[in-house]
Coordinates of C-alpha atoms in Angstrom, one line a residue:
I1 CA 23.5 -99.7 27.8
E2 CA 20.8 -98.3 27.4
E3 CA 22.1 -94.4 26.6
F4 CA 24.2 -96.4 23.8
L5 CA 21.3 -98.3 22.3
Y6 CA 19.1 -95.1 22.2
N7 CA 22.1 -93.4 20.7
S8 CA 22.7 -95.8 18.0
L9 CA 19.5 -95.8 16.6
T10 CA 19.6 -92.0 16.6
T11 CA 22.7 -92.5 14.0
K12 CA 21.3 -95.1 12.0
G13 CA 20.1 -95.0 8.5
F14 CA 17.2 -97.0 7.9
D15 CA 15.2 -98.6 5.0
V16 CA 11.8 -100.9 4.2
N17 CA 13.6 -103.7 5.8
P18 CA 12.9 -105.0 9.5
L19 CA 15.8 -103.7 12.1
I20 CA 14.9 -107.0 13.9
S21 CA 12.7 -110.3 13.4
Y22 CA 12.0 -113.0 16.5
E23 CA 10.3 -115.8 15.1
N24 CA 8.7 -117.4 18.3
I25 CA 7.4 -114.6 20.3
I26 CA 4.5 -115.2 22.4
L27 CA 1.8 -113.3 22.3
K28 CA -0.6 -113.4 25.4
H29 CA -4.2 -112.3 26.3
S30 CA -2.7 -111.4 30.1
L31 CA 0.4 -111.1 32.0
N32 CA -0.9 -114.2 33.5
D33 CA -1.5 -116.3 30.7
T34 CA -0.8 -120.3 31.2
K35 CA 1.4 -122.4 28.4
K36 CA -2.0 -122.9 27.1
D37 CA -3.5 -119.4 26.5
Y38 CA -1.0 -117.9 24.1
T39 CA -0.3 -117.4 20.7
I40 CA 3.3 -117.9 19.0
S41 CA 3.7 -115.3 16.3
K42 CA 6.9 -113.9 14.7
L43 CA 7.5 -110.2 16.0
D44 CA 9.2 -108.0 12.8
I45 CA 10.2 -104.4 14.5
Y46 CA 11.1 -101.5 12.0
A47 CA 12.3 -98.0 12.7
D48 CA 8.5 -96.8 12.6
K49 CA 6.4 -99.7 13.0
L50 CA 6.2 -103.0 14.1
T51 CA 4.1 -106.2 12.7
L52 CA 3.3 -109.3 14.4
T53 CA 2.0 -112.4 12.7
A54 CA 0.0 -115.2 14.4
N55 CA -2.1 -117.7 12.8
E56 CA -1.0 -116.1 9.4
K57 CA -2.6 -113.0 10.1
E58 CA -0.4 -110.0 10.0
T59 CA -1.0 -106.9 12.1
T60 CA 1.0 -103.6 12.2
Y61 CA 1.4 -101.1 14.9
P62 CA 2.8 -97.8 13.7
F63 CA 4.6 -96.5 16.5
D64 CA 2.3 -93.4 16.3
H65 CA -0.3 -95.8 17.3
I66 CA 1.5 -96.5 20.3
S67 CA 1.4 -94.3 23.4
N68 CA 3.5 -96.4 26.3
I69 CA 5.6 -99.7 26.0
N70 CA 6.3 -101.2 29.5
L71 CA 9.0 -103.7 30.4
T72 CA 7.7 -106.3 33.2
Y73 CA 9.1 -109.6 34.8
K74 CA 10.1 -112.4 33.0
N75 CA 11.1 -110.8 30.4
N76 CA 7.3 -109.5 29.2
I77 CA 6.2 -106.0 27.4
V78 CA 3.1 -104.4 27.6
I79 CA 2.9 -102.7 24.7
E80 CA -0.1 -100.2 24.9
L81 CA -1.9 -98.7 22.0
T82 CA -3.6 -95.0 21.5
N83 CA -7.1 -97.1 21.2
G84 CA -6.8 -98.1 24.9
K85 CA -5.9 -101.9 24.0
Q86 CA -2.8 -103.8 25.4
I87 CA -0.4 -105.9 23.4
I88 CA 1.1 -108.3 25.6
L89 CA 4.5 -110.0 24.2
C90 CA 7.0 -112.2 26.1
G91 CA 10.4 -113.4 24.4
P92 CA 11.1 -116.8 25.9
N93 CA 14.9 -116.9 24.9
H94 CA 16.1 -113.3 26.4
E95 CA 15.4 -111.3 23.1
N96 CA 15.7 -107.8 23.2
L97 CA 12.5 -105.9 23.6
Y98 CA 14.5 -103.1 24.8
I99 CA 14.7 -102.0 21.4
L100 CA 10.7 -101.2 21.2
I101 CA 11.5 -98.4 24.0
D102 CA 13.9 -96.7 22.0
L103 CA 12.3 -96.9 18.5
L104 CA 8.5 -95.4 20.6
K105 CA 10.8 -92.5 21.9
L106 CA 12.6 -92.1 18.6
N107 CA 9.5 -91.6 16.7
N108 CA 7.7 -89.5 19.2
S109 CA 10.6 -86.8 19.9

């Protein structure tokens, strides 16, 4: 499945529209956050960047500002930025966040 998704992305033509948008992504401060400690955000995934919108504030993260992406337990994904900061997201409904890993590979190749 991983190889199929990556191969599909390498042949797709991209435009300015998001590839995927998720309305209820959990933005965590740490992997151990409880339900009281996180923020619900919107995640838009583009070919060259991702945007998070939380509390009416949109933040854009181009893939060239991302150094690594790791999947962890319970559909958590840890995005490591080149400035040393981390973004921790969780898909509450089994969203396909693996696409971020493939897009990072494509943008770094």
